[in-house]
């Protein structure tokens, strides 16, 4: 159930990616994105030929504090009037494509004159121009009516390289980011659950309570510098073809030695050292059980020679010297 919920969430996010993001548009395989023009600190300010000051923002409300203007949080553009600032359009985040150029339309501005049913509106046409340094600046092209006192419709033109079309994004990067976030959440959940289990169920403390995550088993790692050298030598010889098989090495106590490797054939230095040490460990019960039958027979013959009493010479017997036993 939990896995199904995770995949359902990812699928819903993928479907949401298919919706057109704000301040973007697509037509005939051409993708337009004007979000770099969205300002969070200042507004785009310019002056008309008649000296009127305009301020506007792209796909966002203006950052300036309008003077004596109602609902300033929803204003997308305004001009400085004689008695107050006048809104010429509210915020709009949807773009249109007209003659292969992005078009941003702002409506529902201040009432025009005495006719409260007619409100000011603004249309901003963005033109692709790679020769413009920076983001460019809007310019007033026309207003209707032409005079400043009764004008209610405004037409701006904005040349900028931001308006140039690009290839439509595939959305794979966002999907990968979502999957990576899900994987990170699962990993953190595993670590937290492992810590709680090892601390309260197993009684571990300190670093032992953290679960160990390793691609290589701990038992497969060498435990000493000599083992590391032997390990690399075995790998080198195996690559060169000097050995047919590699087998786990046994330590001097007869048990497996973690992390080391040795050869199957006789004559390896580690095996020779083990046999030599085993000879010194022989007690009264005989040699180390790892010896072969032939080695045990040879040892029995040596014991018979030692246990036999050689004849005592006469001069030693007369002198009362006790024979020396080997």
PDB file of C-alpha atoms in Angstrom:
ATOM      1  CA  UNK A   1       0.000   0.000   0.000  1.00  0.00           C
ATOM      2  CA  UNK A   2       2.787   2.405   0.892  1.00  0.00           C
ATOM      3  CA  UNK A   3       4.670   1.698  -2.363  1.00  0.00           C
ATOM      4  CA  UNK A   4       1.451   2.204  -4.321  1.00  0.00           C
ATOM      5  CA  UNK A   5       0.929   5.549  -2.630  1.00  0.00           C
ATOM      6  CA  UNK A   6       4.461   6.675  -3.520  1.00  0.00           C
ATOM      7  CA  UNK A   7       4.073   5.741  -7.181  1.00  0.00           C
ATOM      8  CA  UNK A   8       0.648   7.364  -7.309  1.00  0.00           C
ATOM      9  CA  UNK A   9       2.165  10.564  -5.963  1.00  0.00           C
ATOM     10  CA  UNK A  10       4.938  10.484  -8.569  1.00  0.00           C
ATOM     11  CA  UNK A  11       2.399   9.846 -11.326  1.00  0.00           C
ATOM     12  CA  UNK A  12       0.259  12.757 -10.215  1.00  0.00           C
ATOM     13  CA  UNK A  13       3.307  15.026 -10.217  1.00  0.00           C
ATOM     14  CA  UNK A  14       4.143  13.860 -13.713  1.00  0.00           C
ATOM     15  CA  UNK A  15       0.636  14.696 -14.910  1.00  0.00           C
ATOM     16  CA  UNK A  16       0.904  18.124 -13.318  1.00  0.00           C
ATOM     17  CA  UNK A  17       4.053  18.731 -15.327  1.00  0.00           C
ATOM     18  CA  UNK A  18       1.967  18.504 -18.498  1.00  0.00           C
ATOM     19  CA  UNK A  19       0.105  21.725 -17.598  1.00  0.00           C
ATOM     20  CA  UNK A  20       1.393  24.996 -19.036  1.00  0.00           C
ATOM     21  CA  UNK A  21       3.475  26.803 -16.395  1.00  0.00           C
ATOM     22  CA  UNK A  22       2.892  30.440 -15.600  1.00  0.00           C
ATOM     23  CA  UNK A  23       4.367  33.106 -17.879  1.00  0.00           C
ATOM     24  CA  UNK A  24       5.135  30.564 -20.623  1.00  0.00           C
ATOM     25  CA  UNK A  25       3.565  29.649 -23.959  1.00  0.00           C
ATOM     26  CA  UNK A  26       4.116  27.101 -26.716  1.00  0.00           C
ATOM     27  CA  UNK A  27       3.157  27.147 -30.378  1.00  0.00           C
ATOM     28  CA  UNK A  28       4.281  24.975 -33.324  1.00  0.00           C
ATOM     29  CA  UNK A  29       7.065  23.397 -31.286  1.00  0.00           C
ATOM     30  CA  UNK A  30       8.414  26.779 -30.179  1.00  0.00           C
ATOM     31  CA  UNK A  31       8.565  27.436 -26.461  1.00  0.00           C
ATOM     32  CA  UNK A  32       8.486  30.908 -24.911  1.00  0.00           C
ATOM     33  CA  UNK A  33       9.411  31.613 -21.304  1.00  0.00           C
ATOM     34  CA  UNK A  34       9.224  35.136 -19.873  1.00  0.00           C
ATOM     35  CA  UNK A  35       9.795  34.227 -16.225  1.00  0.00           C
ATOM     36  CA  UNK A  36      13.298  35.836 -16.283  1.00  0.00           C
ATOM     37  CA  UNK A  37      11.523  39.170 -16.735  1.00  0.00           C
ATOM     38  CA  UNK A  38       9.537  38.742 -13.534  1.00  0.00           C
ATOM     39  CA  UNK A  39      11.004  41.188 -11.024  1.00  0.00           C
ATOM     40  CA  UNK A  40      10.885  40.675  -7.268  1.00  0.00           C
ATOM     41  CA  UNK A  41      12.508  43.939  -6.157  1.00  0.00           C
ATOM     42  CA  UNK A  42      11.856  46.773  -8.604  1.00  0.00           C
ATOM     43  CA  UNK A  43       9.506  47.642 -11.440  1.00  0.00           C
ATOM     44  CA  UNK A  44      10.212  48.439 -15.077  1.00  0.00           C
ATOM     45  CA  UNK A  45       9.882  52.201 -15.318  1.00  0.00           C
ATOM     46  CA  UNK A  46       9.896  54.286 -18.516  1.00  0.00           C
ATOM     47  CA  UNK A  47       8.610  57.639 -19.721  1.00  0.00           C
ATOM     48  CA  UNK A  48       6.395  58.332 -22.724  1.00  0.00           C
ATOM     49  CA  UNK A  49       6.998  61.073 -25.296  1.00  0.00           C
ATOM     50  CA  UNK A  50       4.577  63.318 -23.403  1.00  0.00           C
ATOM     51  CA  UNK A  51       6.435  62.875 -20.117  1.00  0.00           C
ATOM     52  CA  UNK A  52       4.022  60.429 -18.431  1.00  0.00           C
ATOM     53  CA  UNK A  53       5.770  57.912 -16.149  1.00  0.00           C
ATOM     54  CA  UNK A  54       4.734  54.237 -16.473  1.00  0.00           C
ATOM     55  CA  UNK A  55       5.622  51.344 -14.182  1.00  0.00           C
ATOM     56  CA  UNK A  56       4.862  47.685 -14.789  1.00  0.00           C
ATOM     57  CA  UNK A  57       5.942  44.148 -13.931  1.00  0.00           C
ATOM     58  CA  UNK A  58       5.776  40.901 -15.902  1.00  0.00           C
ATOM     59  CA  UNK A  59       3.496  38.126 -14.635  1.00  0.00           C
ATOM     60  CA  UNK A  60       3.540  39.645 -11.143  1.00  0.00           C
ATOM     61  CA  UNK A  61       2.232  42.617  -9.196  1.00  0.00           C
ATOM     62  CA  UNK A  62       4.217  45.846  -9.120  1.00  0.00           C
ATOM     63  CA  UNK A  63       6.748  46.236  -6.320  1.00  0.00           C
ATOM     64  CA  UNK A  64       6.281  50.008  -5.939  1.00  0.00           C
ATOM     65  CA  UNK A  65       3.828  51.512  -3.499  1.00  0.00           C
ATOM     66  CA  UNK A  66       1.181  53.217  -5.649  1.00  0.00           C
ATOM     67  CA  UNK A  67      -0.096  56.591  -4.572  1.00  0.00           C
ATOM     68  CA  UNK A  68      -3.795  56.768  -3.669  1.00  0.00           C
ATOM     69  CA  UNK A  69      -4.674  53.697  -5.728  1.00  0.00           C
ATOM     70  CA  UNK A  70      -7.102  50.992  -4.532  1.00  0.00           C
ATOM     71  CA  UNK A  71      -6.085  47.294  -4.476  1.00  0.00           C
ATOM     72  CA  UNK A  72      -2.362  47.842  -5.155  1.00  0.00           C
ATOM     73  CA  UNK A  73      -1.561  44.127  -4.580  1.00  0.00           C
ATOM     74  CA  UNK A  74      -3.370  43.150  -7.804  1.00  0.00           C
ATOM     75  CA  UNK A  75      -1.996  45.913 -10.047  1.00  0.00           C
ATOM     76  CA  UNK A  76       0.298  44.786 -12.846  1.00  0.00           C
ATOM     77  CA  UNK A  77       0.908  48.249 -14.410  1.00  0.00           C
ATOM     78  CA  UNK A  78       0.048  51.879 -13.671  1.00  0.00           C
ATOM     79  CA  UNK A  79       1.000  55.430 -14.629  1.00  0.00           C
ATOM     80  CA  UNK A  80       1.630  58.426 -12.404  1.00  0.00           C
ATOM     81  CA  UNK A  81      -1.361  60.795 -12.635  1.00  0.00           C
ATOM     82  CA  UNK A  82      -1.783  64.388 -11.514  1.00  0.00           C
ATOM     83  CA  UNK A  83      -3.791  63.523  -8.404  1.00  0.00           C
ATOM     84  CA  UNK A  84      -3.068  59.781  -7.941  1.00  0.00           C
ATOM     85  CA  UNK A  85      -1.588  56.750  -9.597  1.00  0.00           C
ATOM     86  CA  UNK A  86      -3.897  55.088 -12.138  1.00  0.00           C
ATOM     87  CA  UNK A  87      -4.041  51.331 -12.713  1.00  0.00           C
ATOM     88  CA  UNK A  88      -3.937  50.271 -16.350  1.00  0.00           C
ATOM     89  CA  UNK A  89      -4.292  46.525 -15.765  1.00  0.00           C
ATOM     90  CA  UNK A  90      -4.248  43.773 -13.152  1.00  0.00           C
ATOM     91  CA  UNK A  91      -1.788  40.903 -12.888  1.00  0.00           C
ATOM     92  CA  UNK A  92      -1.926  38.230 -15.604  1.00  0.00           C
ATOM     93  CA  UNK A  93       0.361  35.163 -15.819  1.00  0.00           C
ATOM     94  CA  UNK A  94      -1.020  33.692 -19.073  1.00  0.00           C
ATOM     95  CA  UNK A  95       0.759  34.451 -22.337  1.00  0.00           C
ATOM     96  CA  UNK A  96      -0.649  34.463 -25.843  1.00  0.00           C
ATOM     97  CA  UNK A  97       1.224  33.977 -29.096  1.00  0.00           C
ATOM     98  CA  UNK A  98       0.404  36.502 -31.829  1.00  0.00           C
ATOM     99  CA  UNK A  99       2.354  36.362 -35.116  1.00  0.00           C
ATOM    100  CA  UNK A 100       5.097  34.292 -33.412  1.00  0.00           C
ATOM    101  CA  UNK A 101       5.503  36.884 -30.640  1.00  0.00           C
ATOM    102  CA  UNK A 102       4.490  36.517 -26.985  1.00  0.00           C
ATOM    103  CA  UNK A 103       1.668  38.836 -25.966  1.00  0.00           C
ATOM    104  CA  UNK A 104       0.761  39.755 -22.383  1.00  0.00           C
ATOM    105  CA  UNK A 105      -2.649  41.377 -21.873  1.00  0.00           C
ATOM    106  CA  UNK A 106      -3.600  43.201 -18.658  1.00  0.00           C
ATOM    107  CA  UNK A 107      -7.240  44.059 -18.132  1.00  0.00           C
ATOM    108  CA  UNK A 108      -9.580  45.384 -15.403  1.00  0.00           C
ATOM    109  CA  UNK A 109      -7.679  48.595 -14.742  1.00  0.00           C
ATOM    110  CA  UNK A 110      -9.132  51.822 -13.378  1.00  0.00           C
ATOM    111  CA  UNK A 111     -12.436  53.101 -14.798  1.00  0.00           C
ATOM    112  CA  UNK A 112     -12.033  55.221 -17.908  1.00  0.00           C
ATOM    113  CA  UNK A 113     -13.347  58.742 -17.271  1.00  0.00           C
ATOM    114  CA  UNK A 114     -16.953  58.913 -16.190  1.00  0.00           C
ATOM    115  CA  UNK A 115     -17.884  55.570 -17.780  1.00  0.00           C
ATOM    116  CA  UNK A 116     -17.535  53.050 -14.961  1.00  0.00           C
ATOM    117  CA  UNK A 117     -18.314  50.162 -17.301  1.00  0.00           C
ATOM    118  CA  UNK A 118     -15.136  50.697 -19.286  1.00  0.00           C
ATOM    119  CA  UNK A 119     -11.819  49.929 -17.615  1.00  0.00           C
ATOM    120  CA  UNK A 120      -8.250  50.568 -18.691  1.00  0.00           C
ATOM    121  CA  UNK A 121      -6.341  47.755 -20.402  1.00  0.00           C
ATOM    122  CA  UNK A 122      -2.773  47.190 -21.570  1.00  0.00           C
ATOM    123  CA  UNK A 123      -1.195  44.919 -24.196  1.00  0.00           C
ATOM    124  CA  UNK A 124       2.569  44.212 -24.103  1.00  0.00           C
ATOM    125  CA  UNK A 125       4.078  42.679 -27.236  1.00  0.00           C
ATOM    126  CA  UNK A 126       7.465  41.025 -26.745  1.00  0.00           C
ATOM    127  CA  UNK A 127       9.815  40.884 -29.748  1.00  0.00           C
ATOM    128  CA  UNK A 128      12.802  38.556 -29.964  1.00  0.00           C
ATOM    129  CA  UNK A 129      16.004  40.588 -30.320  1.00  0.00           C
ATOM    130  CA  UNK A 130      19.357  39.001 -29.519  1.00  0.00           C
ATOM    131  CA  UNK A 131      21.139  42.319 -30.033  1.00  0.00           C
ATOM    132  CA  UNK A 132      19.525  43.893 -26.968  1.00  0.00           C
ATOM    133  CA  UNK A 133      21.866  43.894 -23.992  1.00  0.00           C
ATOM    134  CA  UNK A 134      20.213  42.762 -20.760  1.00  0.00           C
ATOM    135  CA  UNK A 135      16.470  42.301 -20.505  1.00  0.00           C
ATOM    136  CA  UNK A 136      15.581  45.461 -22.422  1.00  0.00           C
ATOM    137  CA  UNK A 137      12.847  47.927 -21.619  1.00  0.00           C
ATOM    138  CA  UNK A 138       9.220  48.439 -22.747  1.00  0.00           C
ATOM    139  CA  UNK A 139       8.217  51.369 -24.927  1.00  0.00           C
ATOM    140  CA  UNK A 140       4.822  52.985 -25.438  1.00  0.00           C
ATOM    141  CA  UNK A 141       3.748  52.453 -29.052  1.00  0.00           C
ATOM    142  CA  UNK A 142       0.196  53.821 -28.959  1.00  0.00           C
ATOM    143  CA  UNK A 143      -2.655  54.770 -26.634  1.00  0.00           C
ATOM    144  CA  UNK A 144      -6.350  55.226 -27.262  1.00  0.00           C
ATOM    145  CA  UNK A 145      -7.670  57.848 -27.187  1.00  0.00           C
ATOM    146  CA  UNK A 146      -4.397  59.554 -28.106  1.00  0.00           C
ATOM    147  CA  UNK A 147      -4.546  62.336 -25.509  1.00  0.00           C
ATOM    148  CA  UNK A 148      -3.289  61.638 -22.007  1.00  0.00           C
ATOM    149  CA  UNK A 149      -6.400  62.897 -20.255  1.00  0.00           C
ATOM    150  CA  UNK A 150      -8.810  60.429 -21.844  1.00  0.00           C
ATOM    151  CA  UNK A 151      -6.501  57.523 -22.829  1.00  0.00           C
ATOM    152  CA  UNK A 152      -7.785  54.138 -21.658  1.00  0.00           C
ATOM    153  CA  UNK A 153      -6.023  51.509 -23.829  1.00  0.00           C
ATOM    154  CA  UNK A 154      -2.246  51.219 -23.999  1.00  0.00           C
ATOM    155  CA  UNK A 155       0.042  49.274 -26.359  1.00  0.00           C
ATOM    156  CA  UNK A 156       3.644  48.561 -25.407  1.00  0.00           C
ATOM    157  CA  UNK A 157       6.464  46.948 -27.351  1.00  0.00           C
ATOM    158  CA  UNK A 158       9.357  45.199 -25.604  1.00  0.00           C
ATOM    159  CA  UNK A 159      12.462  44.061 -27.441  1.00  0.00           C
ATOM    160  CA  UNK A 160      14.490  41.488 -25.513  1.00  0.00           C
ATOM    161  CA  UNK A 161      16.407  38.279 -26.064  1.00  0.00           C
ATOM    162  CA  UNK A 162      14.219  36.638 -23.406  1.00  0.00           C
ATOM    163  CA  UNK A 163      11.345  36.621 -25.918  1.00  0.00           C
ATOM    164  CA  UNK A 164      13.269  34.377 -28.335  1.00  0.00           C
ATOM    165  CA  UNK A 165      11.776  30.880 -28.688  1.00  0.00           C
ATOM    166  CA  UNK A 166      13.562  27.797 -27.420  1.00  0.00           C
ATOM    167  CA  UNK A 167      12.971  24.074 -27.530  1.00  0.00           C
ATOM    168  CA  UNK A 168      10.186  22.863 -25.282  1.00  0.00           C
ATOM    169  CA  UNK A 169      11.466  21.249 -22.085  1.00  0.00           C
ATOM    170  CA  UNK A 170      10.884  17.500 -21.847  1.00  0.00           C
ATOM    171  CA  UNK A 171      10.190  17.477 -18.125  1.00  0.00           C
ATOM    172  CA  UNK A 172      12.529  14.513 -17.509  1.00  0.00           C
ATOM    173  CA  UNK A 173      14.672  16.570 -15.177  1.00  0.00           C
ATOM    174  CA  UNK A 174      11.714  17.296 -12.905  1.00  0.00           C
ATOM    175  CA  UNK A 175      10.681  13.643 -12.860  1.00  0.00           C
ATOM    176  CA  UNK A 176      14.245  12.605 -11.951  1.00  0.00           C
ATOM    177  CA  UNK A 177      14.287  15.199  -9.178  1.00  0.00           C
ATOM    178  CA  UNK A 178      11.009  13.823  -7.790  1.00  0.00           C
ATOM    179  CA  UNK A 179      12.309  10.240  -7.886  1.00  0.00           C
ATOM    180  CA  UNK A 180      15.538  11.345  -6.199  1.00  0.00           C
ATOM    181  CA  UNK A 181      13.525  13.053  -3.447  1.00  0.00           C
ATOM    182  CA  UNK A 182      11.452   9.886  -2.931  1.00  0.00           C
ATOM    183  CA  UNK A 183      14.640   7.784  -2.747  1.00  0.00           C
ATOM    184  CA  UNK A 184      16.137  10.189  -0.210  1.00  0.00           C
ATOM    185  CA  UNK A 185      12.998   9.997   1.937  1.00  0.00           C
ATOM    186  CA  UNK A 186      13.081   6.192   1.860  1.00  0.00           C
ATOM    187  CA  UNK A 187      16.780   6.181   2.806  1.00  0.00           C
ATOM    188  CA  UNK A 188      16.215   8.522   5.743  1.00  0.00           C
ATOM    189  CA  UNK A 189      13.261   6.398   6.880  1.00  0.00           C
ATOM    190  CA  UNK A 190      15.459   3.296   6.766  1.00  0.00           C
ATOM    191  CA  UNK A 191      18.175   4.971   8.837  1.00  0.00           C
ATOM    192  CA  UNK A 192      15.725   6.244  11.456  1.00  0.00           C
ATOM    193  CA  UNK A 193      13.994   2.846  11.747  1.00  0.00           C
ATOM    194  CA  UNK A 194      17.379   1.099  11.966  1.00  0.00           C
ATOM    195  CA  UNK A 195      18.581   3.400  14.739  1.00  0.00           C
ATOM    196  CA  UNK A 196      15.406   2.871  16.773  1.00  0.00           C
ATOM    197  CA  UNK A 197      15.565  -0.902  16.345  1.00  0.00           C
ATOM    198  CA  UNK A 198      19.279  -1.248  17.167  1.00  0.00           C
ATOM    199  CA  UNK A 199      18.985   1.080  20.156  1.00  0.00           C
ATOM    200  CA  UNK A 200      15.825  -0.173  21.885  1.00  0.00           C
ATOM    201  CA  UNK A 201      15.587  -3.765  20.628  1.00  0.00           C
ATOM    202  CA  UNK A 202      19.273  -4.724  20.500  1.00  0.00           C
ATOM    203  CA  UNK A 203      20.524  -2.311  23.157  1.00  0.00           C
ATOM    204  CA  UNK A 204      23.298  -0.755  21.063  1.00  0.00           C
ATOM    205  CA  UNK A 205      24.750   2.610  21.992  1.00  0.00           C
ATOM    206  CA  UNK A 206      26.996   5.147  20.301  1.00  0.00           C
ATOM    207  CA  UNK A 207      27.934   4.561  16.670  1.00  0.00           C
ATOM    208  CA  UNK A 208      26.861   0.919  16.917  1.00  0.00           C
ATOM    209  CA  UNK A 209      23.221   1.959  16.888  1.00  0.00           C
ATOM    210  CA  UNK A 210      23.503   3.346  13.348  1.00  0.00           C
ATOM    211  CA  UNK A 211      22.773   0.797  10.610  1.00  0.00           C
ATOM    212  CA  UNK A 212      25.715  -0.013   8.391  1.00  0.00           C
ATOM    213  CA  UNK A 213      25.196   0.527   4.692  1.00  0.00           C
ATOM    214  CA  UNK A 214      27.962  -0.943   2.569  1.00  0.00           C
ATOM    215  CA  UNK A 215      28.162  -2.398  -0.915  1.00  0.00           C
ATOM    216  CA  UNK A 216      31.161  -4.543   0.175  1.00  0.00           C
ATOM    217  CA  UNK A 217      30.720  -6.955   3.120  1.00  0.00           C
ATOM    218  CA  UNK A 218      32.848  -6.080   6.140  1.00  0.00           C
ATOM    219  CA  UNK A 219      34.109  -9.691   6.334  1.00  0.00           C
ATOM    220  CA  UNK A 220      35.556  -9.377   2.826  1.00  0.00           C
ATOM    221  CA  UNK A 221      37.900  -6.532   3.772  1.00  0.00           C
ATOM    222  CA  UNK A 222      41.544  -7.153   4.822  1.00  0.00           C
ATOM    223  CA  UNK A 223      42.342  -6.742   8.528  1.00  0.00           C
ATOM    224  CA  UNK A 224      46.060  -5.916   8.434  1.00  0.00           C
ATOM    225  CA  UNK A 225      48.596  -4.269   6.198  1.00  0.00           C
ATOM    226  CA  UNK A 226      50.176  -7.631   5.311  1.00  0.00           C
ATOM    227  CA  UNK A 227      46.774  -8.990   4.309  1.00  0.00           C
ATOM    228  CA  UNK A 228      46.228  -5.956   2.123  1.00  0.00           C
ATOM    229  CA  UNK A 229      49.548  -6.551   0.338  1.00  0.00           C
ATOM    230  CA  UNK A 230      48.796 -10.257  -0.144  1.00  0.00           C
ATOM    231  CA  UNK A 231      45.321  -9.393  -1.345  1.00  0.00           C
ATOM    232  CA  UNK A 232      46.641  -7.041  -4.030  1.00  0.00           C
ATOM    233  CA  UNK A 233      49.380  -9.515  -5.025  1.00  0.00           C
ATOM    234  CA  UNK A 234      46.814 -12.253  -5.510  1.00  0.00           C
ATOM    235  CA  UNK A 235      44.664  -9.983  -7.624  1.00  0.00           C
ATOM    236  CA  UNK A 236      47.700  -8.967  -9.690  1.00  0.00           C
ATOM    237  CA  UNK A 237      48.755 -12.580 -10.237  1.00  0.00           C
ATOM    238  CA  UNK A 238      45.226 -13.576 -11.061  1.00  0.00           C
ATOM    239  CA  UNK A 239      45.023 -10.857 -13.716  1.00  0.00           C
ATOM    240  CA  UNK A 240      48.378 -11.874 -15.188  1.00  0.00           C
ATOM    241  CA  UNK A 241      47.254 -15.479 -15.337  1.00  0.00           C
ATOM    242  CA  UNK A 242      49.708 -16.723 -12.730  1.00  0.00           C
ATOM    243  CA  UNK A 243      47.017 -18.492 -10.684  1.00  0.00           C
ATOM    244  CA  UNK A 244      43.997 -20.503 -11.695  1.00  0.00           C
ATOM    245  CA  UNK A 245      41.915 -20.184  -8.560  1.00  0.00           C
ATOM    246  CA  UNK A 246      41.816 -18.046  -5.463  1.00  0.00           C
ATOM    247  CA  UNK A 247      40.592 -19.528  -2.209  1.00  0.00           C
ATOM    248  CA  UNK A 248      39.973 -17.963   1.211  1.00  0.00           C
ATOM    249  CA  UNK A 249      43.029 -18.147   3.426  1.00  0.00           C
ATOM    250  CA  UNK A 250      43.089 -19.867   6.843  1.00  0.00           C
ATOM    251  CA  UNK A 251      44.812 -18.303   9.828  1.00  0.00           C
ATOM    252  CA  UNK A 252      47.368 -19.954  12.071  1.00  0.00           C
ATOM    253  CA  UNK A 253      44.644 -21.229  14.436  1.00  0.00           C
ATOM    254  CA  UNK A 254      42.985 -23.251  11.729  1.00  0.00           C
ATOM    255  CA  UNK A 255      39.994 -20.923  11.291  1.00  0.00           C
ATOM    256  CA  UNK A 256      39.058 -18.759   8.339  1.00  0.00           C
ATOM    257  CA  UNK A 257      40.884 -15.475   8.042  1.00  0.00           C
ATOM    258  CA  UNK A 258      38.532 -12.777   6.826  1.00  0.00           C
ATOM    259  CA  UNK A 259      39.704 -10.667   3.945  1.00  0.00           C
ATOM    260  CA  UNK A 260      42.728 -12.769   2.921  1.00  0.00           C
ATOM    261  CA  UNK A 261      43.245 -15.024  -0.081  1.00  0.00           C
ATOM    262  CA  UNK A 262      45.665 -17.872  -0.868  1.00  0.00           C
ATOM    263  CA  UNK A 263      46.360 -20.326  -3.658  1.00  0.00           C
ATOM    264  CA  UNK A 264      45.298 -23.946  -3.974  1.00  0.00           C
ATOM    265  CA  UNK A 265      48.697 -25.236  -5.025  1.00  0.00           C
ATOM    266  CA  UNK A 266      51.482 -26.134  -2.541  1.00  0.00           C
ATOM    267  CA  UNK A 267      54.405 -23.935  -1.722  1.00  0.00           C
ATOM    268  CA  UNK A 268      52.592 -20.731  -0.760  1.00  0.00           C
ATOM    269  CA  UNK A 269      54.467 -18.927   1.958  1.00  0.00           C
ATOM    270  CA  UNK A 270      51.467 -18.618   4.275  1.00  0.00           C
ATOM    271  CA  UNK A 271      50.835 -22.377   4.239  1.00  0.00           C
ATOM    272  CA  UNK A 272      54.492 -23.080   4.884  1.00  0.00           C
ATOM    273  CA  UNK A 273      54.448 -20.826   7.906  1.00  0.00           C
ATOM    274  CA  UNK A 274      51.352 -22.596   9.247  1.00  0.00           C
ATOM    275  CA  UNK A 275      52.973 -26.035   9.008  1.00  0.00           C
ATOM    276  CA  UNK A 276      56.118 -24.777  10.705  1.00  0.00           C
ATOM    277  CA  UNK A 277      54.143 -23.238  13.551  1.00  0.00           C
ATOM    278  CA  UNK A 278      52.075 -26.407  13.890  1.00  0.00           C
ATOM    279  CA  UNK A 279      55.292 -28.451  14.441  1.00  0.00           C
ATOM    280  CA  UNK A 280      56.207 -26.274  17.431  1.00  0.00           C
ATOM    281  CA  UNK A 281      52.749 -26.704  18.892  1.00  0.00           C
ATOM    282  CA  UNK A 282      53.002 -30.530  18.986  1.00  0.00           C
ATOM    283  CA  UNK A 283      52.426 -31.907  22.437  1.00  0.00           C
ATOM    284  CA  UNK A 284      52.710 -35.351  24.042  1.00  0.00           C
ATOM    285  CA  UNK A 285      49.672 -36.559  22.132  1.00  0.00           C
ATOM    286  CA  UNK A 286      51.353 -36.328  18.765  1.00  0.00           C
ATOM    287  CA  UNK A 287      51.632 -33.886  15.897  1.00  0.00           C
ATOM    288  CA  UNK A 288      49.088 -31.410  14.741  1.00  0.00           C
ATOM    289  CA  UNK A 289      46.066 -33.256  13.223  1.00  0.00           C
ATOM    290  CA  UNK A 290      46.624 -31.438   9.937  1.00  0.00           C
ATOM    291  CA  UNK A 291      49.687 -33.628   9.192  1.00  0.00           C
ATOM    292  CA  UNK A 292      49.334 -36.432   6.687  1.00  0.00           C
ATOM    293  CA  UNK A 293      49.606 -40.181   7.401  1.00  0.00           C
ATOM    294  CA  UNK A 294      53.135 -40.309   5.969  1.00  0.00           C
ATOM    295  CA  UNK A 295      54.304 -37.521   8.284  1.00  0.00           C
ATOM    296  CA  UNK A 296      52.882 -39.376  11.311  1.00  0.00           C
ATOM    297  CA  UNK A 297      54.632 -42.623  10.318  1.00  0.00           C
ATOM    298  CA  UNK A 298      57.956 -40.834  10.018  1.00  0.00           C
ATOM    299  CA  UNK A 299      57.447 -39.317  13.452  1.00  0.00           C
ATOM    300  CA  UNK A 300      56.718 -42.745  15.014  1.00  0.00           C
ATOM    301  CA  UNK A 301      59.965 -44.097  13.583  1.00  0.00           C
ATOM    302  CA  UNK A 302      61.892 -41.198  15.066  1.00  0.00           C
ATOM    303  CA  UNK A 303      60.348 -41.875  18.460  1.00  0.00           C
ATOM    304  CA  UNK A 304      61.418 -45.538  18.367  1.00  0.00           C
ATOM    305  CA  UNK A 305      65.026 -44.497  17.780  1.00  0.00           C
ATOM    306  CA  UNK A 306      64.889 -42.067  20.686  1.00  0.00           C
ATOM    307  CA  UNK A 307      63.250 -44.544  23.118  1.00  0.00           C
ATOM    308  CA  UNK A 308      65.754 -47.410  22.404  1.00  0.00           C
ATOM    309  CA  UNK A 309      68.583 -47.625  24.988  1.00  0.00           C
ATOM    310  CA  UNK A 310      72.084 -47.849  23.438  1.00  0.00           C
ATOM    311  CA  UNK A 311      74.648 -50.209  25.116  1.00  0.00           C
ATOM    312  CA  UNK A 312      76.686 -48.630  27.913  1.00  0.00           C
ATOM    313  CA  UNK A 313      80.449 -48.834  27.382  1.00  0.00           C
ATOM    314  CA  UNK A 314      82.391 -50.831  30.043  1.00  0.00           C
ATOM    315  CA  UNK A 315      84.592 -47.931  31.067  1.00  0.00           C
ATOM    316  CA  UNK A 316      81.513 -45.851  31.787  1.00  0.00           C
ATOM    317  CA  UNK A 317      79.959 -48.651  33.810  1.00  0.00           C
ATOM    318  CA  UNK A 318      83.104 -49.163  35.895  1.00  0.00           C
ATOM    319  CA  UNK A 319      83.429 -45.438  36.494  1.00  0.00           C
ATOM    320  CA  UNK A 320      79.887 -45.243  37.752  1.00  0.00           C
ATOM    321  CA  UNK A 321      78.885 -42.749  35.145  1.00  0.00           C
ATOM    322  CA  UNK A 322      75.223 -42.900  34.288  1.00  0.00           C
ATOM    323  CA  UNK A 323      74.417 -43.238  30.631  1.00  0.00           C
ATOM    324  CA  UNK A 324      72.970 -40.231  28.904  1.00  0.00           C
ATOM    325  CA  UNK A 325      69.544 -40.767  27.453  1.00  0.00           C
ATOM    326  CA  UNK A 326      68.517 -38.793  24.456  1.00  0.00           C
TER     327      UNK A 326
END
